[in-house]
Amino acid sequence: MTKWNYQVTDATEISSALAKAFYIASSGRPGPVLIDITKNAQIQKFDFDGYQKCDHIRSYRPKPIVRKKYIEQAAEIINAAKKPFVIFGQGVILGKAENEFKKFIEKSGIPAAWTILGLSALPTDHSLNVGMLGMHGNYGPNVLTNECDVLIAIGMRFDDRVTGRLDKYAKQAKIIHLDIDPAEIDKNVKATVPVWGDCKETLPLLTDLIEKKSHTEWWEKFKKYEKEEKEICIDKEMHPSSEELSMAEIIDALNELTKGNAIIVTDVGQHQMVGCRYAKFNQSRSNVTSGGLGTMGFALPAAIGASYGAPDRTVIAIIGDGGIQMTIQELGTIMQFNVDVKILILNNNFLGMVR
Ligand SMILES: Cc1ncc(C[n+]2csc(CCOP(=O)(O)OP(=O)(O)O)c2C)c(N)n1
């Protein structure tokens, strides 16, 4: 469950354990750490000689060494591709590689779709942004995953909500997988070319080696499916025939108010899926959601955190009538610290996602 954990049994170790914990949690692929301080260490008296920051641990390499051989192989495959497709995840955001990513897709002309945690790494209205992948995602990127000849996965882990049945997933495609965590490569989907490394380093190397292209005919296929999805599904969701408001039309109205500039924090459920499908984003780090952990009750405390992290931005929590009850006591925190969080409860009178 954790990236690192440590039990402190002697109080003199607390300071160095904390320093290591902060270093490990925030370096390379970030992740949670656990320090368990035993009772005897908590009450032990000792001479404290100060806190020293940690920035190196022998045997821990936060970023794998980039192997040029794989970058060259990847570039060769991309240059020969007729129907290449990029799928991107949170690695682009955590690696602060949004610009490097944009340069890569703009030079290669490759349509790109996002996983739920990759959302907002690329502006929603970018012409090469073809939408959301997976179970609740858009029609085009899902159908065309099984038609592309090269699939370039960047900072994503082929979660089951993206792939569905692995034995039927993109079998026809060569897979290029860029990831900082070697454990993710070949875990769910076997990579034809593994590109280990921080995508902030690997993407520019790859961009240098690829030819400038535009895959217009291929891109138009995505647009054709987009039009079809709009006519068959999205228009009906946005303009339902009944008097009742639909979740999609509420998010659509929200977009008009935020103009894509707000931080949107979603809880877990149908409102989360609809929120992520329809919310618009102009800048990165604007979508906060619990992703694969799927934790109801996440949105309200996370929105408080987002408001402290980005005090100048509008923070909107989108929550279901079920999820709000899980951490509703945080309304007290909001009152006590006068936190500016806007809360949108999409009340469908049931635990929609489960029902
Ligand atoms: C803590 C927790 N308990 C249970 C679940 C399983 N679960 C996922 S979505 C969901 C329903 C959420 O209902 P609501 O918050 O009303 O949102 P809606 O789906 O109706 O939009 C449940 C029970 C979960 N993800 N997390």
Short mmCIF file of C-alpha atoms and ligand atoms in Angstrom, two decimals:
data_model
loop_
_atom_site.label_atom_id
_atom_site.label_comp_id
_atom_site.label_asym_id
_atom_site.label_seq_id
_atom_site.Cartn_x
_atom_site.Cartn_y
_atom_site.Cartn_z
CA MET A 1 0.00 0.00 0.00
CA THR A 2 2.89 2.37 0.72
CA LYS A 3 5.99 3.33 -1.20
CA TRP A 4 8.03 2.99 1.98
CA ASN A 5 7.33 2.27 5.62
CA TYR A 6 9.46 2.24 8.71
CA GLN A 7 9.01 1.46 12.38
CA VAL A 8 10.89 3.74 14.75
CA THR A 9 11.72 1.96 18.00
CA ASP A 10 14.39 4.40 19.17
CA ALA A 11 13.58 8.12 19.41
CA THR A 12 16.99 9.16 18.11
CA GLU A 13 15.89 7.83 14.70
CA ILE A 14 12.72 9.92 14.41
CA SER A 15 14.36 12.88 12.74
CA SER A 16 16.24 10.88 10.10
CA ALA A 17 13.20 8.67 9.44
CA LEU A 18 11.05 11.77 8.82
CA ALA A 19 13.67 13.25 6.51
CA LYS A 20 13.82 10.03 4.50
CA ALA A 21 10.04 9.80 4.44
CA PHE A 22 9.63 13.25 2.90
CA TYR A 23 12.34 12.53 0.34
CA ILE A 24 10.88 9.18 -0.71
CA ALA A 25 7.28 10.41 -0.77
CA SER A 26 8.04 13.33 -3.05
CA SER A 27 10.79 12.04 -5.35
CA GLY A 28 10.52 9.96 -8.52
CA ARG A 29 7.00 8.58 -8.73
CA PRO A 30 5.47 10.18 -5.64
CA GLY A 31 3.60 7.99 -3.18
CA PRO A 32 2.50 7.58 0.42
CA VAL A 33 4.93 6.57 3.15
CA LEU A 34 4.20 5.33 6.66
CA ILE A 35 6.22 5.93 9.80
CA ASP A 36 5.13 3.93 12.80
CA ILE A 37 6.58 5.45 16.00
CA THR A 38 6.36 2.94 18.83
CA LYS A 39 5.14 4.00 22.27
CA ASN A 40 8.55 3.57 23.92
CA ALA A 41 10.14 5.83 21.25
CA GLN A 42 7.40 8.41 21.83
CA ILE A 43 8.22 8.76 25.53
CA GLN A 44 12.01 8.29 25.34
CA LYS A 45 14.19 11.30 26.29
CA PHE A 46 17.27 12.06 24.20
CA ASP A 47 19.49 14.93 23.04
CA PHE A 48 18.05 16.24 19.79
CA ASP A 49 20.76 17.42 17.42
CA GLY A 50 18.63 18.93 14.66
CA TYR A 51 16.82 17.97 11.47
CA GLN A 52 18.79 17.27 8.36
CA LYS A 53 17.08 17.18 5.00
CA CYS A 54 17.61 14.00 3.01
CA ASP A 55 18.25 14.08 -0.73
CA HIS A 56 20.00 10.80 -1.37
CA ILE A 57 19.58 7.23 -0.23
CA ARG A 58 21.95 4.53 -1.35
CA SER A 59 20.04 1.80 -3.21
CA TYR A 60 17.04 4.06 -3.92
CA ARG A 61 17.01 5.47 -7.43
CA PRO A 62 13.97 7.71 -7.88
CA LYS A 63 14.39 7.97 -11.65
CA PRO A 64 15.56 5.10 -13.84
CA ILE A 65 18.45 5.78 -16.21
CA VAL A 66 17.13 6.73 -19.64
CA ARG A 67 18.24 4.29 -22.32
CA LYS A 68 18.75 6.02 -25.65
CA LYS A 69 18.40 2.71 -27.50
CA TYR A 70 14.72 2.52 -26.57
CA ILE A 71 14.08 6.15 -27.47
CA GLU A 72 15.52 5.46 -30.92
CA GLN A 73 13.43 2.32 -31.35
CA ALA A 74 10.31 4.21 -30.26
CA ALA A 75 11.00 7.04 -32.73
CA GLU A 76 11.49 4.59 -35.56
CA ILE A 77 8.12 2.95 -34.87
CA ILE A 78 6.38 6.31 -34.53
CA ASN A 79 7.86 7.59 -37.79
CA ALA A 80 6.59 4.52 -39.64
CA ALA A 81 3.11 4.59 -38.05
CA LYS A 82 0.00 5.22 -40.13
CA LYS A 83 -2.51 5.34 -37.27
CA PRO A 84 -0.63 6.30 -34.11
CA PHE A 85 -2.55 7.08 -30.94
CA VAL A 86 -1.34 8.63 -27.68
CA ILE A 87 -2.91 7.85 -24.32
CA PHE A 88 -1.72 9.93 -21.40
CA GLY A 89 -2.11 9.82 -17.65
CA GLN A 90 -1.15 11.54 -14.44
CA GLY A 91 2.58 10.97 -15.04
CA VAL A 92 2.55 13.96 -17.38
CA ILE A 93 1.19 16.15 -14.57
CA LEU A 94 3.28 14.71 -11.72
CA GLY A 95 6.39 15.04 -13.93
CA LYS A 96 5.48 18.69 -14.70
CA ALA A 97 5.92 17.70 -18.34
CA GLU A 98 2.85 19.36 -19.84
CA ASN A 99 4.89 21.55 -22.22
CA GLU A 100 7.13 18.69 -23.30
CA PHE A 101 4.02 16.60 -23.90
CA LYS A 102 2.34 19.31 -25.97
CA LYS A 103 5.44 19.74 -28.12
CA PHE A 104 5.55 16.00 -28.70
CA ILE A 105 1.96 15.64 -29.88
CA GLU A 106 2.03 18.86 -31.91
CA LYS A 107 5.14 17.82 -33.82
CA SER A 108 3.96 14.24 -34.33
CA GLY A 109 0.35 15.25 -35.08
CA ILE A 110 -0.92 12.29 -33.06
CA PRO A 111 -4.44 12.34 -31.55
CA ALA A 112 -4.28 12.00 -27.75
CA ALA A 113 -6.80 10.72 -25.19
CA TRP A 114 -6.62 10.92 -21.39
CA THR A 115 -7.17 8.70 -18.40
CA ILE A 116 -9.18 10.25 -15.57
CA LEU A 117 -6.01 11.31 -13.72
CA GLY A 118 -4.41 12.69 -16.88
CA LEU A 119 -7.34 15.08 -17.35
CA SER A 120 -6.30 18.76 -17.53
CA ALA A 121 -2.70 17.97 -18.61
CA LEU A 122 -3.80 19.10 -22.09
CA PRO A 123 -6.44 21.83 -22.54
CA THR A 124 -9.86 20.33 -23.32
CA ASP A 125 -10.23 22.32 -26.54
CA HIS A 126 -6.80 21.43 -27.97
CA SER A 127 -7.48 20.07 -31.47
CA LEU A 128 -5.48 16.87 -30.78
CA ASN A 129 -7.33 16.18 -27.52
CA VAL A 130 -9.79 13.47 -28.54
CA GLY A 131 -11.33 12.80 -25.15
CA MET A 132 -11.57 10.36 -22.30
CA LEU A 133 -10.57 6.70 -22.36
CA GLY A 134 -12.24 3.74 -20.77
CA MET A 135 -15.48 2.48 -19.33
CA HIS A 136 -17.08 5.91 -18.90
CA GLY A 137 -15.03 7.58 -21.61
CA ASN A 138 -15.73 8.70 -25.15
CA TYR A 139 -16.69 6.53 -28.09
CA GLY A 140 -13.90 7.44 -30.56
CA PRO A 141 -10.83 6.89 -28.37
CA ASN A 142 -12.21 3.58 -27.12
CA VAL A 143 -13.17 2.15 -30.50
CA LEU A 144 -10.02 3.40 -32.20
CA THR A 145 -7.77 1.92 -29.50
CA ASN A 146 -8.55 -1.33 -31.29
CA GLU A 147 -7.71 0.12 -34.69
CA CYS A 148 -4.51 2.11 -34.12
CA ASP A 149 -1.23 0.62 -35.32
CA VAL A 150 0.94 2.21 -32.62
CA LEU A 151 -0.23 2.99 -29.10
CA ILE A 152 1.98 5.38 -27.16
CA ALA A 153 1.15 5.29 -23.46
CA ILE A 154 2.63 8.15 -21.46
CA GLY A 155 2.63 8.19 -17.65
CA MET A 156 -0.32 5.84 -17.32
CA ARG A 157 -0.66 2.30 -15.99
CA PHE A 158 -3.27 0.55 -18.16
CA ASP A 159 -5.79 0.45 -15.34
CA ASP A 160 -8.69 -1.97 -15.89
CA ARG A 161 -11.14 0.94 -16.21
CA VAL A 162 -9.17 2.00 -19.26
CA THR A 163 -8.46 -1.36 -20.84
CA GLY A 164 -11.48 -3.56 -20.08
CA ARG A 165 -10.62 -7.11 -21.09
CA LEU A 166 -6.87 -7.30 -21.56
CA ASP A 167 -7.09 -10.23 -23.96
CA LYS A 168 -9.02 -8.03 -26.38
CA TYR A 169 -7.18 -4.78 -25.77
CA ALA A 170 -5.26 -3.18 -28.67
CA LYS A 171 -3.99 -6.53 -29.85
CA GLN A 172 -3.17 -5.16 -33.32
CA ALA A 173 -0.97 -2.31 -32.03
CA LYS A 174 2.69 -1.94 -31.23
CA ILE A 175 2.88 -0.55 -27.71
CA ILE A 176 5.35 2.12 -26.64
CA HIS A 177 5.16 2.66 -22.88
CA LEU A 178 6.81 5.67 -21.23
CA ASP A 179 6.85 5.44 -17.43
CA ILE A 180 9.06 6.47 -14.53
CA ASP A 181 8.19 3.34 -12.58
CA PRO A 182 9.75 0.21 -14.13
CA ALA A 183 7.24 -1.89 -12.19
CA GLU A 184 4.42 -0.50 -14.36
CA ILE A 185 6.03 -1.58 -17.62
CA ASP A 186 4.77 -4.98 -18.84
CA LYS A 187 2.52 -5.20 -15.74
CA ASN A 188 -0.84 -5.24 -17.53
CA VAL A 189 0.04 -4.72 -21.17
CA LYS A 190 3.27 -5.97 -22.71
CA ALA A 191 5.29 -3.13 -24.22
CA THR A 192 6.91 -3.53 -27.64
CA VAL A 193 9.30 -0.77 -26.57
CA PRO A 194 9.68 0.19 -22.91
CA VAL A 195 10.82 3.75 -22.37
CA TRP A 196 11.83 3.95 -18.73
CA GLY A 197 12.32 7.37 -17.26
CA ASP A 198 10.83 10.68 -16.22
CA CYS A 199 8.74 11.82 -19.20
CA LYS A 200 10.05 15.35 -18.69
CA GLU A 201 13.40 13.89 -19.82
CA THR A 202 12.28 11.23 -22.29
CA LEU A 203 9.66 13.22 -24.22
CA PRO A 204 12.06 15.91 -25.52
CA LEU A 205 14.54 13.21 -26.59
CA LEU A 206 11.74 11.47 -28.48
CA THR A 207 10.41 14.72 -29.97
CA ASP A 208 13.86 15.44 -31.41
CA LEU A 209 13.89 12.14 -33.28
CA ILE A 210 10.38 12.13 -34.74
CA GLU A 211 9.31 13.61 -38.05
CA LYS A 212 6.84 16.48 -38.19
CA LYS A 213 3.55 15.07 -39.42
CA SER A 214 -0.18 15.53 -39.44
CA HIS A 215 -2.31 12.41 -39.53
CA THR A 216 -5.34 14.22 -40.89
CA GLU A 217 -7.32 11.27 -42.23
CA TRP A 218 -6.80 9.31 -39.01
CA TRP A 219 -7.67 12.33 -36.86
CA GLU A 220 -10.87 12.81 -38.87
CA LYS A 221 -11.98 9.33 -37.80
CA PHE A 222 -11.95 10.52 -34.18
CA LYS A 223 -13.96 13.55 -35.22
CA LYS A 224 -16.50 11.35 -37.02
CA TYR A 225 -17.05 9.28 -33.88
CA GLU A 226 -17.20 12.45 -31.80
CA LYS A 227 -20.02 13.75 -33.99
CA GLU A 228 -21.85 10.44 -33.74
CA GLU A 229 -21.51 10.35 -29.95
CA LYS A 230 -22.74 13.91 -29.73
CA GLU A 231 -25.84 13.21 -31.80
CA ILE A 232 -26.74 9.88 -30.24
CA CYS A 233 -25.81 10.53 -26.61
CA ILE A 234 -24.35 13.87 -25.55
CA ASP A 235 -27.09 16.11 -27.01
CA LYS A 236 -29.72 14.03 -25.19
CA GLU A 237 -27.76 14.18 -21.93
CA MET A 238 -27.36 17.92 -22.24
CA HIS A 239 -30.96 18.59 -23.25
CA PRO A 240 -33.13 15.94 -21.61
CA SER A 241 -36.80 15.82 -22.57
CA SER A 242 -37.93 15.69 -18.91
CA GLU A 243 -38.30 18.71 -16.64
CA GLU A 244 -35.60 17.43 -14.33
CA LEU A 245 -32.08 18.72 -14.60
CA SER A 246 -29.52 16.25 -15.90
CA MET A 247 -26.01 16.05 -14.44
CA ALA A 248 -24.51 16.80 -17.86
CA GLU A 249 -26.46 20.02 -18.35
CA ILE A 250 -25.45 21.20 -14.86
CA ILE A 251 -21.77 20.64 -15.67
CA ASP A 252 -22.30 22.38 -19.00
CA ALA A 253 -23.77 25.39 -17.19
CA LEU A 254 -20.85 25.30 -14.76
CA ASN A 255 -18.42 25.48 -17.69
CA GLU A 256 -20.04 28.71 -18.81
CA LEU A 257 -19.40 30.19 -15.38
CA THR A 258 -15.86 28.90 -14.86
CA LYS A 259 -14.72 29.28 -18.50
CA GLY A 260 -12.50 26.27 -17.82
CA ASN A 261 -10.44 28.12 -15.21
CA ALA A 262 -11.63 26.47 -11.99
CA ILE A 263 -10.16 23.59 -10.02
CA ILE A 264 -12.77 20.86 -10.09
CA VAL A 265 -12.66 18.28 -7.31
CA THR A 266 -14.90 15.27 -7.75
CA ASP A 267 -16.01 12.58 -5.32
CA VAL A 268 -16.80 9.03 -6.43
CA GLY A 269 -19.82 7.98 -8.42
CA GLN A 270 -21.87 8.96 -11.44
CA HIS A 271 -21.40 12.68 -10.70
CA GLN A 272 -17.62 12.05 -10.88
CA MET A 273 -17.81 10.37 -14.26
CA VAL A 274 -20.18 12.98 -15.68
CA GLY A 275 -18.07 15.76 -14.11
CA CYS A 276 -14.88 14.44 -15.68
CA ARG A 277 -16.52 13.78 -19.06
CA TYR A 278 -17.96 17.27 -19.40
CA ALA A 279 -15.92 19.72 -17.28
CA LYS A 280 -13.60 21.89 -19.34
CA PHE A 281 -10.05 22.76 -18.39
CA ASN A 282 -7.62 25.36 -19.67
CA GLN A 283 -4.75 24.64 -17.33
CA SER A 284 -3.06 21.67 -15.76
CA ARG A 285 -3.49 20.52 -12.14
CA SER A 286 -7.14 21.52 -12.25
CA ASN A 287 -8.79 18.12 -11.92
CA VAL A 288 -8.61 16.51 -8.48
CA THR A 289 -10.14 13.09 -8.04
CA SER A 290 -9.25 9.88 -6.21
CA GLY A 291 -8.86 7.86 -9.43
CA GLY A 292 -8.28 4.16 -8.99
CA LEU A 293 -8.66 4.35 -5.22
CA GLY A 294 -12.31 5.34 -5.70
CA THR A 295 -12.83 6.75 -2.24
CA MET A 296 -16.26 8.21 -1.47
CA GLY A 297 -15.86 11.16 0.90
CA PHE A 298 -12.68 12.28 -0.86
CA ALA A 299 -13.98 15.47 -2.46
CA LEU A 300 -14.78 17.72 0.48
CA PRO A 301 -11.45 17.42 2.35
CA ALA A 302 -9.54 17.36 -0.96
CA ALA A 303 -11.27 20.58 -2.01
CA ILE A 304 -10.16 22.19 1.26
CA GLY A 305 -6.60 21.09 0.44
CA ALA A 306 -6.88 22.42 -3.12
CA SER A 307 -8.05 25.76 -1.81
CA TYR A 308 -4.96 26.02 0.44
CA GLY A 309 -2.72 24.83 -2.42
CA ALA A 310 -4.11 27.34 -4.92
CA PRO A 311 -5.59 30.18 -2.87
CA ASP A 312 -6.12 32.42 -5.91
CA ARG A 313 -8.23 29.96 -7.84
CA THR A 314 -11.88 29.01 -7.69
CA VAL A 315 -12.32 25.54 -6.20
CA ILE A 316 -15.50 23.62 -6.90
CA ALA A 317 -16.33 20.28 -5.30
CA ILE A 318 -18.78 18.12 -7.23
CA ILE A 319 -20.25 15.52 -4.88
CA GLY A 320 -23.08 13.00 -4.83
CA ASP A 321 -25.78 12.96 -2.17
CA GLY A 322 -24.16 9.77 -0.85
CA GLY A 323 -20.53 10.85 -0.82
CA ILE A 324 -21.22 14.19 0.87
CA GLN A 325 -22.39 12.31 3.96
CA MET A 326 -19.10 10.48 4.36
CA THR A 327 -17.06 13.53 5.34
CA ILE A 328 -19.81 16.08 5.92
CA GLN A 329 -18.18 16.97 9.26
CA GLU A 330 -15.56 18.87 7.22
CA LEU A 331 -18.17 21.59 6.75
CA GLY A 332 -17.05 22.44 10.29
CA THR A 333 -13.46 22.84 9.08
CA ILE A 334 -14.69 25.02 6.23
CA MET A 335 -16.56 27.26 8.69
CA GLN A 336 -13.74 27.35 11.23
CA PHE A 337 -11.06 28.37 8.73
CA ASN A 338 -13.36 30.27 6.40
CA VAL A 339 -12.28 28.22 3.40
CA ASP A 340 -13.56 29.32 0.03
CA VAL A 341 -14.86 26.08 -1.48
CA LYS A 342 -17.97 25.89 -3.63
CA ILE A 343 -19.95 22.69 -3.24
CA LEU A 344 -22.18 21.30 -5.93
CA ILE A 345 -24.24 18.33 -4.79
CA LEU A 346 -25.71 16.35 -7.66
CA ASN A 347 -28.60 14.74 -5.88
CA ASN A 348 -30.12 11.80 -7.71
CA ASN A 349 -31.60 10.39 -4.48
CA PHE A 350 -29.57 7.21 -4.62
CA LEU A 351 -26.04 5.81 -4.67
CA GLY A 352 -26.13 6.07 -8.43
CA MET A 353 -22.95 4.33 -9.44
CA VAL A 354 -23.78 1.23 -7.41
CA ARG A 355 -27.47 1.16 -8.23
C1 LIG B 1 -16.00 4.74 1.02
C2 LIG B 1 -16.68 4.07 -0.13
N1 LIG B 1 -17.76 3.27 0.10
C3 LIG B 1 -18.38 2.68 -0.94
C4 LIG B 1 -17.94 2.84 -2.22
C5 LIG B 1 -18.65 2.14 -3.39
N2 LIG B 1 -19.33 3.14 -4.19
C6 LIG B 1 -18.80 3.66 -5.32
S1 LIG B 1 -19.75 4.83 -6.02
C7 LIG B 1 -20.94 4.63 -4.85
C8 LIG B 1 -22.20 5.45 -4.91
C9 LIG B 1 -21.96 6.89 -4.76
O1 LIG B 1 -23.19 7.53 -4.61
P1 LIG B 1 -23.32 9.12 -4.61
O2 LIG B 1 -22.25 9.71 -3.76
O3 LIG B 1 -24.72 9.50 -4.28
O4 LIG B 1 -22.99 9.47 -6.12
P2 LIG B 1 -23.77 9.11 -7.48
O5 LIG B 1 -23.15 7.83 -8.01
O6 LIG B 1 -25.22 8.94 -7.18
O7 LIG B 1 -23.48 10.26 -8.37
C10 LIG B 1 -20.58 3.65 -3.91
C11 LIG B 1 -21.40 3.22 -2.79
C12 LIG B 1 -16.79 3.67 -2.40
N3 LIG B 1 -16.29 3.88 -3.62
N4 LIG B 1 -16.20 4.28 -1.35
#
